[in-house]
């Protein structure tokens, strides 16, 4: 959870002197958008991560590596977030949006790999039917993760703002849509 | 608890060269005030959060969303804190105080929503009388939270310093005043 | 433990261009000294804190307040640490050393108050003799904490470097000297 | 794990104005290299640390000191990481690489000392054969740690980039190579 601490820069005294504080704060909207989107995404990742850890009966070496890869990507998130906040209104916004959505695409791929390994190798042999059914529903749901984030990555080449909005919607979507078994 | 780490900026060498270190440090009083107020507020939030988690018998989906909203607001706190520290002595202090007290108002509303849901839906049916009585007293106490922070938000349009002082007093007040059942 | 993360500033390109990287790094020795001293002090605080939590049988309201006060002081430590690192070689070093040693003095007082309350009110009535004996020895040891840090604070008015060295020695001293019962 | 949060600096508007954002981000490759290398190294340290804590039956005073020393070195890691990211492409890169590899050498020595003490003094007398065998294999493996990092430190005097690559390879190597007993 501590990885969620994402800094928003206080506007400089020069900017505030020329424009006033309220307009300077309003001009920071890319920061707020990036902050909320990254916050919700990381929150959903932790929630699903927690769900996976509750389902598996053991861990093994490959699980630790996939988990380490996922953690590496999540730890990287503050950098593209700060980059997007700084450059979303800049001529070079495309590159920032590419990296931002690309990071989330990488996370969705690492998550898919982690779950694929966990669901095929680490469920206990005598798992209850409820657990197996829950695992199947998670598999069905996660199937959409990487393609959807690939879509957001594609959109980032066309419209930066829409690609970030897509990531925000995806985070809300995966927060709300959980398999019936976990309700 | 790690969310409590709020940075205070070391005064620049230019400032210290012209004014000396002691006066430069004294001039940082808005930083200390903002640091202590935010620290105590977040501390009280965690303590009450802990109390709620100890009372409920289960959680559900809406609980997770309200909890996520509360966490989002608390994670945001370092930004208005840094803003207030930077601009409390500035001509535009009003805006900084609005955002600072407004953030705490938002937290109190998220907390009220979280508790409303938890107290009506998530207490176990066979909760002991002591627990039910404690829950009722918490409900009575939390009824004052949002209106009081709304008051502090209102004061921020009249006097910035008094609105921050009000937030500090409210944090101390909610730290000291706990329902008899939890004593 | 996360409170121990104290930043050391990378030397600027201007400084490195004029002096070379190695001498620039060597000139950062006040940063290293402040980092190590603060790290060890906070480490000892957590270790003793852990010890107290292991001894008491319950907690109460005043315990939470003393504990909150201690946490507030510890959370503040990065600021005087950064200040000392920046100004130890400066004409105004005295003020920085005053604040640095003064913060540790405040911590030792908060710790003494926390332990006084815990040892007189929160040991269970049927504590074993071993526990009671351990508590008495901790009381004997903590008696030295505040006076020793008061001494370091006094030294900071005479020699900044020696006062920091005293804090470093005190941290090592309290790390090594634990009551026989906890050995 | 929170110690893994290592900041990468967003490129300045001046640099982006003159070169474009994509080339500015590409020029940050020393930051990415340093970030990934430090991340993986700290991850492996925590994993092995966890392994040691699972094997020992008790702790004692010297264990706490060696552990504190290891923690001090790990807490220091963000500084040489930031230094390397800033100066790897600079005329003074050697000094940065020396400090970077030297920090990891110090960590490997602290780890060796911690394990030497834990394996000779803190295994329970009636440890199972499986545990004793696992401990012997860890001893065999850790024998390579300090000499290999001494090698990387030596390489840093010849080629900065290769010495960092060596640290990256060592982290991967120690992540993949675990004693058969722990598989």
XYZ file of C-alpha atoms in Angstrom:
732
model
C 0.000 0.000 0.000
C 2.907 2.353 0.662
C 3.649 2.236 -3.057
C 0.524 4.329 -3.540
C 2.196 7.439 -2.155
C 2.531 9.544 -5.302
C 3.769 13.079 -5.020
C 1.968 16.038 -6.553
C 4.228 19.077 -6.919
C 3.183 22.273 -5.141
C 2.994 25.099 -7.771
C 6.018 27.436 -7.716
C 5.870 30.952 -6.257
C 6.673 32.374 -9.718
C 3.613 30.748 -11.265
C 1.357 31.742 -8.364
C 2.622 35.356 -8.508
C 1.686 35.640 -12.181
C -1.570 33.631 -12.238
C -2.872 33.348 -8.696
C -3.045 30.135 -6.634
C -6.503 28.912 -7.671
C -5.766 28.918 -11.446
C -2.336 27.365 -10.749
C -4.030 24.545 -8.850
C -6.641 24.111 -11.587
C -3.835 23.833 -14.148
C -2.545 20.825 -12.192
C -5.502 18.696 -13.366
C -3.206 16.300 -15.246
C -1.520 15.608 -11.890
C -4.831 14.845 -10.195
C -5.950 12.633 -13.094
C -2.642 10.733 -13.087
C -2.704 10.450 -9.275
C -6.250 9.071 -9.102
C -5.758 6.701 -12.057
C -2.500 5.269 -10.690
C -3.916 5.075 -7.164
C -7.003 3.114 -8.249
C -4.977 0.839 -10.534
C -2.478 -0.060 -7.823
C -5.342 -0.517 -5.337
C -7.068 -2.990 -7.666
C -3.757 -4.802 -8.247
C -3.240 -5.246 -4.492
C -6.853 -6.404 -4.028
C -6.535 -9.041 -6.788
C -3.055 -9.980 -5.576
C -4.544 -10.595 -2.147
C -7.298 -12.697 -3.757
C -4.729 -14.894 -5.547
C -2.680 -15.386 -2.381
C -5.855 -16.524 -0.614
C -6.620 -19.104 -3.292
C -3.288 -20.858 -3.746
C -2.256 -23.661 -1.449
C 1.519 -23.322 -1.791
C 4.100 -21.314 -3.685
C 7.091 -22.357 -5.749
C 10.090 -20.814 -7.446
C 8.455 -19.634 -10.699
C 5.659 -18.036 -8.649
C 8.253 -15.968 -6.786
C 9.797 -14.768 -10.058
C 6.473 -13.802 -11.641
C 5.559 -12.093 -8.400
C 8.902 -10.253 -8.355
C 8.330 -9.119 -11.957
C 4.870 -7.797 -11.039
C 6.321 -5.980 -8.027
C 9.058 -4.465 -10.201
C 6.432 -3.049 -12.589
C 4.277 -1.699 -9.756
C 7.307 -0.087 -8.083
C 8.048 1.647 -11.404
C 4.537 3.229 -11.589
C 5.411 6.530 -9.783
C 7.836 7.415 -12.615
C 5.388 7.283 -15.590
C 2.773 8.881 -13.316
C 5.026 11.871 -12.587
C 6.015 12.004 -16.263
C 2.391 12.087 -17.407
C 1.500 14.751 -14.820
C 4.373 16.902 -16.088
C 3.935 16.418 -19.850
C 0.239 15.678 -20.549
C -0.311 19.295 -21.672
C 3.015 19.421 -23.540
C 3.751 18.939 -27.244
C 5.422 15.630 -26.397
C 2.430 14.265 -24.476
C 2.208 11.210 -26.738
C 5.466 9.714 -25.440
C 4.358 10.206 -21.824
C 0.980 8.553 -22.536
C 2.727 5.685 -24.361
C 4.930 4.992 -21.354
C 2.034 5.386 -18.891
C -0.354 3.009 -20.670
C 2.577 0.758 -21.626
C 3.497 0.344 -17.954
C -0.069 -0.738 -17.154
C 0.015 -3.115 -20.141
C 3.216 -4.639 -18.736
C 1.538 -4.994 -15.328
C -1.486 -6.730 -16.887
C 0.844 -9.161 -18.703
C 2.835 -9.880 -15.522
C -0.459 -10.413 -13.700
C -1.741 -12.771 -16.400
C 1.482 -14.797 -16.243
C 1.346 -14.922 -12.434
C -2.269 -16.103 -12.474
C -1.706 -18.601 -15.293
C 1.071 -20.215 -13.281
C -0.821 -20.038 -9.977
C -4.080 -21.406 -11.382
C -2.505 -24.334 -13.232
C 0.143 -25.376 -10.693
C -0.575 -24.036 -7.232
C -4.195 -24.842 -6.418
C -4.221 -27.728 -4.013
C -5.325 -31.029 -5.558
C -8.182 -31.358 -3.130
C -9.445 -27.789 -3.544
C -13.155 -27.507 -2.900
C -15.516 -27.114 -5.845
C -16.243 -23.546 -4.718
C -12.556 -22.682 -4.995
C -12.157 -24.328 -8.379
C -15.227 -22.518 -9.643
C -13.895 -19.211 -8.296
C -10.540 -19.853 -9.972
C -12.255 -20.548 -13.315
C -14.197 -17.292 -13.057
C -11.033 -15.345 -12.272
C -9.405 -16.961 -15.326
C -12.350 -15.858 -17.440
C -12.137 -12.310 -16.079
C -8.346 -11.928 -16.383
C -8.569 -13.001 -20.030
C -9.842 -9.469 -20.693
C -7.090 -7.643 -18.782
C -4.144 -7.669 -21.203
C -6.243 -7.087 -24.394
C -8.038 -4.140 -22.766
C -4.770 -2.554 -21.639
C -3.338 -3.244 -25.102
C -6.303 -1.241 -26.392
C -5.519 1.641 -23.998
C -1.892 1.503 -25.168
C -3.111 1.709 -28.777
C -5.382 4.663 -27.963
C -2.366 6.499 -26.479
C -1.016 6.857 -30.052
C -4.220 8.627 -31.082
C -5.341 10.632 -28.039
C -3.335 10.998 -24.825
C -6.232 12.187 -22.678
C -8.554 9.374 -23.828
C -5.898 6.717 -23.201
C -5.553 7.893 -19.583
C -9.344 8.060 -19.228
C -9.428 4.468 -20.531
C -6.984 3.386 -17.812
C -9.129 5.114 -15.181
C -12.263 3.370 -16.488
C -10.454 0.018 -16.560
C -9.407 0.431 -12.925
C -13.008 1.228 -11.924
C -14.240 -1.642 -14.081
C -11.924 -4.236 -12.504
C -12.735 -2.840 -9.040
C -16.478 -3.282 -9.588
C -16.469 -6.489 -11.589
C -15.462 -9.345 -9.395
C -16.443 -12.908 -9.920
C -19.798 -13.785 -8.261
C -18.049 -16.316 -6.038
C -16.129 -13.545 -4.256
C -19.114 -11.343 -3.687
C 1.118 4.709 9.281
C 3.729 5.322 6.590
C 1.324 7.833 5.060
C 2.188 10.109 7.971
C 5.656 10.870 6.614
C 5.271 14.487 5.582
C 8.303 16.375 4.379
C 9.319 19.761 5.771
C 11.650 21.640 3.434
C 15.070 22.623 4.772
C 15.470 26.440 4.354
C 17.652 27.428 1.393
C 21.213 28.710 1.790
C 20.148 32.034 0.225
C 17.514 32.612 2.900
C 19.855 31.549 5.706
C 22.632 33.823 4.371
C 20.332 36.857 4.489
C 18.374 36.130 7.691
C 20.295 33.569 9.749
C 19.206 29.973 10.406
C 17.158 30.526 13.573
C 14.819 33.171 12.052
C 14.563 31.037 8.872
C 13.450 28.086 10.989
C 11.028 30.253 12.964
C 9.518 31.464 9.680
C 8.694 27.828 8.908
C 5.956 27.786 11.589
C 3.217 27.202 8.979
C 5.081 24.000 8.047
C 5.186 22.809 11.658
C 1.517 23.666 12.188
C 0.495 21.853 8.981
C 2.747 18.874 9.834
C 1.379 18.443 13.377
C -2.252 18.978 12.316
C -2.051 16.485 9.440
C -0.098 13.994 11.544
C -2.664 14.034 14.372
C -5.606 13.894 11.975
C -4.224 10.878 10.108
C -3.321 9.229 13.433
C -6.900 9.620 14.686
C -8.233 8.300 11.356
C -6.079 5.161 11.626
C -7.107 4.660 15.265
C -10.834 4.913 14.448
C -10.344 2.822 11.310
C -8.779 0.136 13.479
C -11.746 0.403 15.871
C -14.241 -0.159 13.033
C -12.319 -3.148 11.695
C -12.433 -4.649 15.196
C -16.207 -4.255 15.422
C -17.409 -5.625 12.105
C -17.914 -9.335 11.619
C -17.423 -9.483 7.836
C -16.809 -7.191 4.913
C -18.523 -6.867 1.549
C -18.067 -5.106 -1.750
C -19.476 -1.664 -0.856
C -17.293 -1.667 2.284
C -14.210 -2.126 0.101
C -15.223 0.812 -2.110
C -15.924 3.168 0.786
C -12.672 2.066 2.331
C -10.835 2.685 -0.962
C -12.371 6.170 -1.169
C -11.227 6.944 2.377
C -7.725 5.672 1.563
C -7.632 7.811 -1.604
C -8.440 10.937 0.445
C -5.849 10.099 3.125
C -3.176 9.427 0.486
C -3.924 12.878 -0.964
C -3.287 14.640 2.399
C 0.475 15.327 1.860
C -0.377 17.599 -1.117
C -2.716 20.097 0.652
C -0.361 19.910 3.659
C 2.641 20.961 1.548
C 0.493 23.589 -0.184
C -0.643 25.085 3.127
C 2.929 25.078 4.488
C 4.083 26.957 1.375
C 1.230 29.467 1.029
C -0.242 30.107 4.513
C 1.671 33.406 4.752
C 0.985 34.308 1.134
C -1.680 36.599 -0.355
C -3.411 33.515 -1.771
C -3.571 31.697 1.581
C -7.355 31.395 1.365
C -7.234 28.916 -1.505
C -4.666 26.772 0.310
C -6.781 26.774 3.500
C -9.919 25.929 1.467
C -8.229 22.894 -0.050
C -6.697 21.833 3.285
C -9.922 21.995 5.306
C -11.889 20.710 2.285
C -9.719 17.596 2.157
C -10.458 16.897 5.822
C -14.168 17.520 5.164
C -14.027 14.945 2.356
C -12.289 12.492 4.702
C -14.979 13.001 7.369
C -17.699 12.354 4.756
C -15.942 9.204 3.478
C -15.594 8.070 7.084
C -19.259 8.726 7.830
C -20.290 6.738 4.726
C -17.951 3.875 5.660
C -19.309 3.730 9.200
C -22.943 4.087 8.109
C -22.532 1.075 5.846
C -20.503 -0.924 8.374
C -22.853 -0.244 11.293
C -26.056 -1.072 9.414
C -24.869 -4.055 7.374
C -21.711 -5.609 8.766
C -22.226 -6.122 12.488
C -22.860 -9.786 13.077
C -26.469 -10.635 13.897
C -25.512 -12.160 17.190
C -23.241 -9.289 18.285
C -23.068 -8.956 22.046
C -24.946 -6.136 23.753
C -21.612 -4.507 24.614
C -20.697 -4.368 20.921
C -24.072 -3.018 19.879
C -23.896 -0.394 22.585
C -20.379 0.567 21.492
C -21.534 0.819 17.866
C -24.406 3.089 18.883
C -22.044 5.369 20.773
C -19.687 5.559 17.799
C -22.653 6.462 15.607
C -23.566 9.228 18.037
C -19.975 10.533 18.044
C -19.425 10.373 14.261
C -22.614 12.387 13.759
C -20.522 15.408 14.814
C -17.574 14.737 12.477
C -18.789 16.003 9.102
C -20.671 19.075 10.482
C -17.618 20.122 12.514
C -15.295 19.786 9.519
C -17.870 21.626 7.416
C -17.559 24.382 10.007
C -13.745 24.403 9.683
C -14.152 24.553 5.890
C -16.486 27.553 6.325
C -13.988 29.272 8.680
C -11.294 28.874 5.998
C -13.146 31.501 3.920
C -12.881 33.976 6.806
C -9.557 33.248 8.509
C -6.967 30.775 7.204
C -5.033 30.467 10.460
C -8.185 29.866 12.546
C -9.457 27.217 10.128
C -6.191 25.261 10.521
C -6.300 25.749 14.287
C -9.856 24.364 14.183
C -8.611 21.234 12.372
C -5.878 20.806 14.989
C -8.425 21.157 17.808
C -10.778 18.698 16.096
C -7.989 16.110 15.815
C -7.177 16.501 19.519
C -10.899 16.415 20.350
C -11.543 13.163 18.456
C -8.363 11.657 19.928
C -9.504 12.395 23.482
C -13.214 11.781 23.130
C -13.841 8.131 22.630
C -16.999 6.348 23.565
C -16.963 5.114 27.187
C -17.233 1.537 25.952
C -13.786 1.732 24.344
C -12.064 3.255 27.353
C 10.989 0.835 10.111
C 10.018 2.799 7.004
C 10.615 5.957 8.985
C 14.317 5.186 8.726
C 14.451 6.092 5.040
C 16.463 9.300 5.160
C 17.509 10.937 1.941
C 21.091 11.964 1.196
C 21.280 14.526 -1.617
C 23.336 13.621 -4.685
C 25.990 16.373 -5.239
C 25.068 18.818 -8.021
C 26.740 18.758 -11.432
C 28.092 22.267 -10.783
C 29.937 21.155 -7.656
C 31.230 17.978 -9.325
C 32.414 19.973 -12.370
C 34.484 22.284 -10.176
C 35.766 19.802 -7.565
C 35.413 16.275 -8.945
C 33.007 13.623 -7.669
C 35.212 12.024 -5.005
C 35.916 15.280 -3.101
C 32.229 16.236 -3.473
C 31.240 12.942 -1.881
C 33.836 13.342 0.871
C 32.426 16.816 1.621
C 29.096 15.120 2.333
C 30.423 13.609 5.577
C 27.941 15.588 7.701
C 25.183 13.833 5.735
C 26.653 10.398 6.426
C 27.164 11.214 10.108
C 23.595 12.520 10.444
C 22.206 9.533 8.491
C 23.999 6.901 10.599
C 23.232 8.653 13.904
C 19.528 9.066 13.112
C 19.289 5.534 11.706
C 20.814 3.941 14.820
C 18.755 6.100 17.176
C 15.475 5.222 15.471
C 16.518 1.551 15.321
C 17.150 1.519 19.085
C 13.822 3.296 19.675
C 11.937 0.637 17.674
C 13.797 -2.173 19.465
C 12.940 -0.765 22.916
C 9.402 0.039 21.780
C 9.029 -3.600 20.762
C 10.373 -4.640 24.177
C 7.784 -2.520 26.005
C 4.932 -3.863 23.867
C 6.076 -7.389 24.770
C 5.992 -6.642 28.504
C 2.645 -4.929 28.957
C -0.520 -6.940 29.373
C -2.999 -4.372 28.066
C -3.121 -0.812 26.820
C -5.281 2.137 27.772
C -6.051 5.651 26.598
C -3.080 7.509 28.130
C -0.752 4.843 26.677
C -2.096 5.616 23.196
C -1.471 9.346 23.691
C 2.093 8.896 24.958
C 2.700 6.483 22.111
C 1.273 8.992 19.615
C 3.543 11.703 21.028
C 6.574 9.432 20.656
C 5.561 8.606 17.077
C 5.120 12.310 16.298
C 8.679 13.029 17.480
C 10.142 10.075 15.537
C 8.268 11.111 12.373
C 9.820 14.576 12.747
C 13.421 13.175 12.826
C 14.068 13.388 9.021
C 13.733 17.197 9.183
C 16.439 17.961 11.803
C 18.565 15.239 10.157
C 18.377 16.961 6.757
C 18.934 20.329 8.437
C 22.051 19.114 10.234
C 23.391 17.494 7.041
C 22.937 20.819 5.210
C 24.217 23.216 7.874
C 26.770 21.355 10.058
C 29.659 23.030 8.188
C 27.876 26.398 8.081
C 28.285 29.462 10.329
C 24.834 28.747 11.770
C 25.614 25.126 12.664
C 24.742 25.726 16.316
C 21.033 26.151 15.629
C 20.940 22.970 13.544
C 22.734 21.017 16.298
C 20.376 22.469 18.917
C 17.339 21.267 16.990
C 18.903 17.872 16.229
C 19.894 17.057 19.816
C 16.725 18.747 21.096
C 14.593 16.400 18.997
C 16.362 13.401 20.526
C 15.908 14.925 23.993
C 12.167 15.236 23.280
C 12.095 11.602 22.130
C 13.843 10.456 25.314
C 11.300 12.402 27.411
C 8.349 10.948 25.480
C 9.868 7.501 25.903
C 10.367 8.022 29.650
C 6.726 9.137 30.014
C 5.505 6.158 27.966
C 7.509 3.715 30.057
C 6.576 5.366 33.356
C 2.902 4.947 32.495
C 3.322 1.428 31.086
C 5.407 0.160 34.009
C 3.148 1.539 36.741
C -0.260 0.836 35.175
C -0.082 -1.749 32.428
C 1.892 -4.722 33.754
C -0.567 -7.469 34.529
C -1.159 -8.017 38.238
C -0.034 -11.588 38.055
C 3.140 -10.860 36.049
C 5.852 -13.396 36.689
C 8.819 -12.429 38.860
C 11.051 -12.552 35.798
C 8.899 -9.952 34.073
C 8.749 -7.715 37.108
C 12.496 -7.965 37.506
C 12.992 -7.143 33.832
C 10.652 -4.149 34.159
C 12.640 -2.881 37.171
C 15.885 -3.138 35.240
C 14.413 -1.283 32.281
C 13.273 1.436 34.687
C 16.813 1.671 36.066
C 18.254 1.901 32.553
C 15.758 4.447 31.171
C 16.501 6.709 34.154
C 19.732 7.583 32.316
C 18.133 8.338 28.931
C 16.710 11.841 29.377
C 19.659 13.201 31.466
C 22.165 11.890 28.909
C 20.286 13.446 25.983
C 19.945 16.649 28.038
C 23.756 16.523 28.252
C 24.039 16.118 24.450
C 21.656 19.046 24.032
C 23.877 21.114 26.364
C 27.013 20.121 24.420
C 25.325 21.351 21.204
C 25.707 24.924 22.524
C 29.480 24.405 22.854
C 30.457 22.117 19.974
C 28.111 20.993 17.214
C 30.251 18.077 16.033
C 30.736 16.722 19.561
C 27.022 16.925 20.327
C 26.249 14.785 17.260
C 29.043 12.392 18.176
C 27.465 12.162 21.642
C 24.106 11.189 20.077
C 25.857 8.540 17.996
C 27.606 7.150 21.089
C 24.346 7.180 23.053
C 22.591 5.179 20.316
C 25.402 2.605 20.318
C 25.374 2.590 24.122
C 21.611 1.921 24.382
C 21.889 -0.704 21.629
C 24.590 -2.610 23.506
C 23.375 -2.136 27.050
C 20.229 -4.084 27.581
C 19.042 -5.413 30.856
C 20.461 -8.880 31.643
C 16.942 -10.309 31.677
C 16.532 -9.636 27.952
C 19.866 -11.118 26.980
C 9.874 -3.884 0.824
C 9.219 -0.162 1.093
C 12.961 0.348 0.853
C 12.648 -0.611 -2.799
C 10.956 2.655 -3.701
C 13.705 4.357 -5.692
C 12.966 7.626 -7.439
C 13.727 8.242 -11.094
C 13.845 11.957 -11.932
C 11.446 13.251 -14.573
C 13.498 15.018 -17.330
C 13.418 18.834 -17.082
C 11.390 20.998 -19.453
C 14.622 22.608 -20.695
C 16.047 19.261 -21.787
C 12.766 18.166 -23.371
C 12.456 21.499 -25.222
C 15.867 21.056 -26.815
C 15.865 17.296 -27.458
C 12.280 16.053 -27.355
C 10.789 13.767 -24.677
C 11.579 10.387 -26.234
C 15.365 11.022 -26.569
C 15.360 12.561 -23.062
C 13.769 9.391 -21.689
C 16.185 7.187 -23.647
C 19.096 9.158 -22.172
C 17.857 8.096 -18.726
C 18.966 4.491 -19.328
C 21.523 4.654 -16.489
C 18.584 5.425 -14.164
C 16.611 2.403 -15.389
C 19.679 0.157 -15.122
C 20.440 1.371 -11.605
C 16.754 1.083 -10.602
C 16.360 -2.498 -11.848
C 19.714 -3.637 -10.444
C 19.064 -2.162 -6.997
C 15.463 -3.403 -6.986
C 16.460 -6.994 -7.785
C 19.358 -6.947 -5.328
C 17.186 -5.705 -2.455
C 14.454 -8.204 -3.432
C 16.939 -11.100 -3.262
C 18.255 -9.800 0.074
C 14.740 -9.745 1.571
C 13.998 -13.234 0.190
C 17.188 -14.699 1.709
C 16.627 -12.731 4.910
C 13.177 -14.305 5.140
C 14.764 -17.736 4.554
C 17.232 -17.226 7.427
C 14.493 -16.060 9.793
C 12.548 -19.221 8.949
C 15.505 -21.462 9.780
C 16.692 -20.120 13.115
C 15.041 -21.229 16.330
C 15.827 -18.154 18.422
C 17.673 -14.870 18.230
C 20.260 -13.277 20.484
C 22.036 -9.973 20.930
C 24.803 -10.358 18.317
C 22.156 -11.455 15.790
C 20.318 -8.165 16.342
C 23.528 -6.170 15.770
C 24.454 -7.995 12.559
C 20.879 -7.612 11.417
C 20.976 -3.894 12.248
C 24.209 -3.533 10.262
C 22.635 -5.265 7.254
C 19.575 -3.021 7.512
C 21.802 0.071 7.695
C 23.553 -0.944 4.451
C 20.261 -1.702 2.677
C 18.757 1.610 3.815
C 21.798 3.353 2.318
C 21.233 1.774 -1.158
C 19.021 4.590 -2.606
C 21.946 7.035 -2.307
C 24.555 5.144 -4.427
C 21.700 4.201 -6.795
C 20.773 7.867 -7.355
C 24.474 8.750 -7.612
C 25.089 6.100 -10.272
C 21.968 7.154 -12.218
C 23.235 10.760 -12.222
C 26.921 10.165 -12.966
C 27.251 6.905 -14.966
C 27.655 8.883 -18.203
C 29.897 11.481 -16.554
C 33.703 11.776 -16.538
C 33.662 10.842 -12.845
C 31.596 7.673 -13.348
C 34.315 5.538 -11.744
C 33.742 6.971 -8.279
C 29.981 6.412 -8.555
C 30.513 2.793 -9.693
C 33.022 2.231 -6.874
C 30.497 3.377 -4.276
C 27.646 1.431 -5.905
C 29.483 -1.906 -6.091
C 31.186 -1.181 -2.765
C 27.799 -0.820 -1.070
C 26.733 -4.221 -2.409
C 30.080 -5.688 -1.270
C 29.386 -4.317 2.223
C 25.897 -5.852 2.131
C 27.313 -9.244 1.113
C 29.807 -9.057 3.998
C 27.099 -8.093 6.503
C 24.976 -10.935 5.166
C 27.848 -13.423 5.479
C 28.472 -12.332 9.074
C 24.755 -12.586 9.907
C 24.516 -16.068 8.428
C 27.784 -17.248 10.011
C 26.458 -16.248 13.413
C 22.940 -17.603 12.791
C 24.129 -20.941 11.380
C 26.656 -21.650 14.139
C 24.694 -20.399 17.150
C 20.988 -20.111 16.451
C 19.857 -23.369 14.864
C 17.987 -25.348 17.479
C 19.937 -28.316 18.840
C 17.257 -30.727 17.765
C 16.905 -29.313 14.254
C 15.736 -31.910 11.776
C 18.215 -33.382 9.323
C 16.415 -31.594 6.487
C 17.007 -28.241 8.190
C 20.656 -28.993 8.931
C 21.177 -30.065 5.342
C 19.478 -26.918 4.078
C 21.644 -24.784 6.372
C 24.813 -26.485 5.039
C 23.760 -25.803 1.461
C 23.055 -22.156 2.248
C 26.519 -21.938 3.821
C 28.019 -23.388 0.641
C 26.104 -20.922 -1.519
C 26.814 -17.812 0.578
C 30.529 -18.630 0.432
C 30.414 -17.257 -3.124
C 28.580 -14.013 -2.272
C 31.333 -11.788 -0.867
C 34.077 -12.930 -3.353
C 31.744 -12.355 -6.306
C 30.792 -8.866 -5.110
C 34.493 -8.203 -4.415
C 35.010 -9.090 -8.092
C 32.281 -6.629 -9.167
C 33.924 -3.987 -6.978
C 37.251 -4.718 -8.697
C 35.634 -4.477 -12.150
C 34.266 -1.028 -11.211
C 37.861 0.282 -11.373
C 38.139 -0.949 -14.982
C 34.683 -0.501 -16.508
C 31.765 1.197 -14.772
C 29.062 -0.232 -17.039
C 30.375 -3.791 -16.742
C 30.575 -3.573 -12.954
C 26.897 -2.603 -12.806
C 26.017 -5.330 -15.296
C 27.903 -7.735 -13.016
C 25.748 -6.669 -10.048
C 22.602 -7.176 -12.138
C 23.775 -10.662 -13.172
C 24.655 -11.514 -9.561
C 21.169 -10.523 -8.398
C 19.582 -12.707 -11.089
C 22.025 -15.504 -10.253
C 21.237 -15.482 -6.528
C 17.503 -15.238 -7.316
C 17.612 -18.328 -9.542
C 20.163 -20.407 -7.631
C 18.675 -21.578 -4.425
C 19.729 -24.665 -2.589
C 17.795 -27.773 -3.736
C 16.339 -28.177 -0.265
C 14.400 -24.921 -0.587
C 13.016 -25.646 -4.004
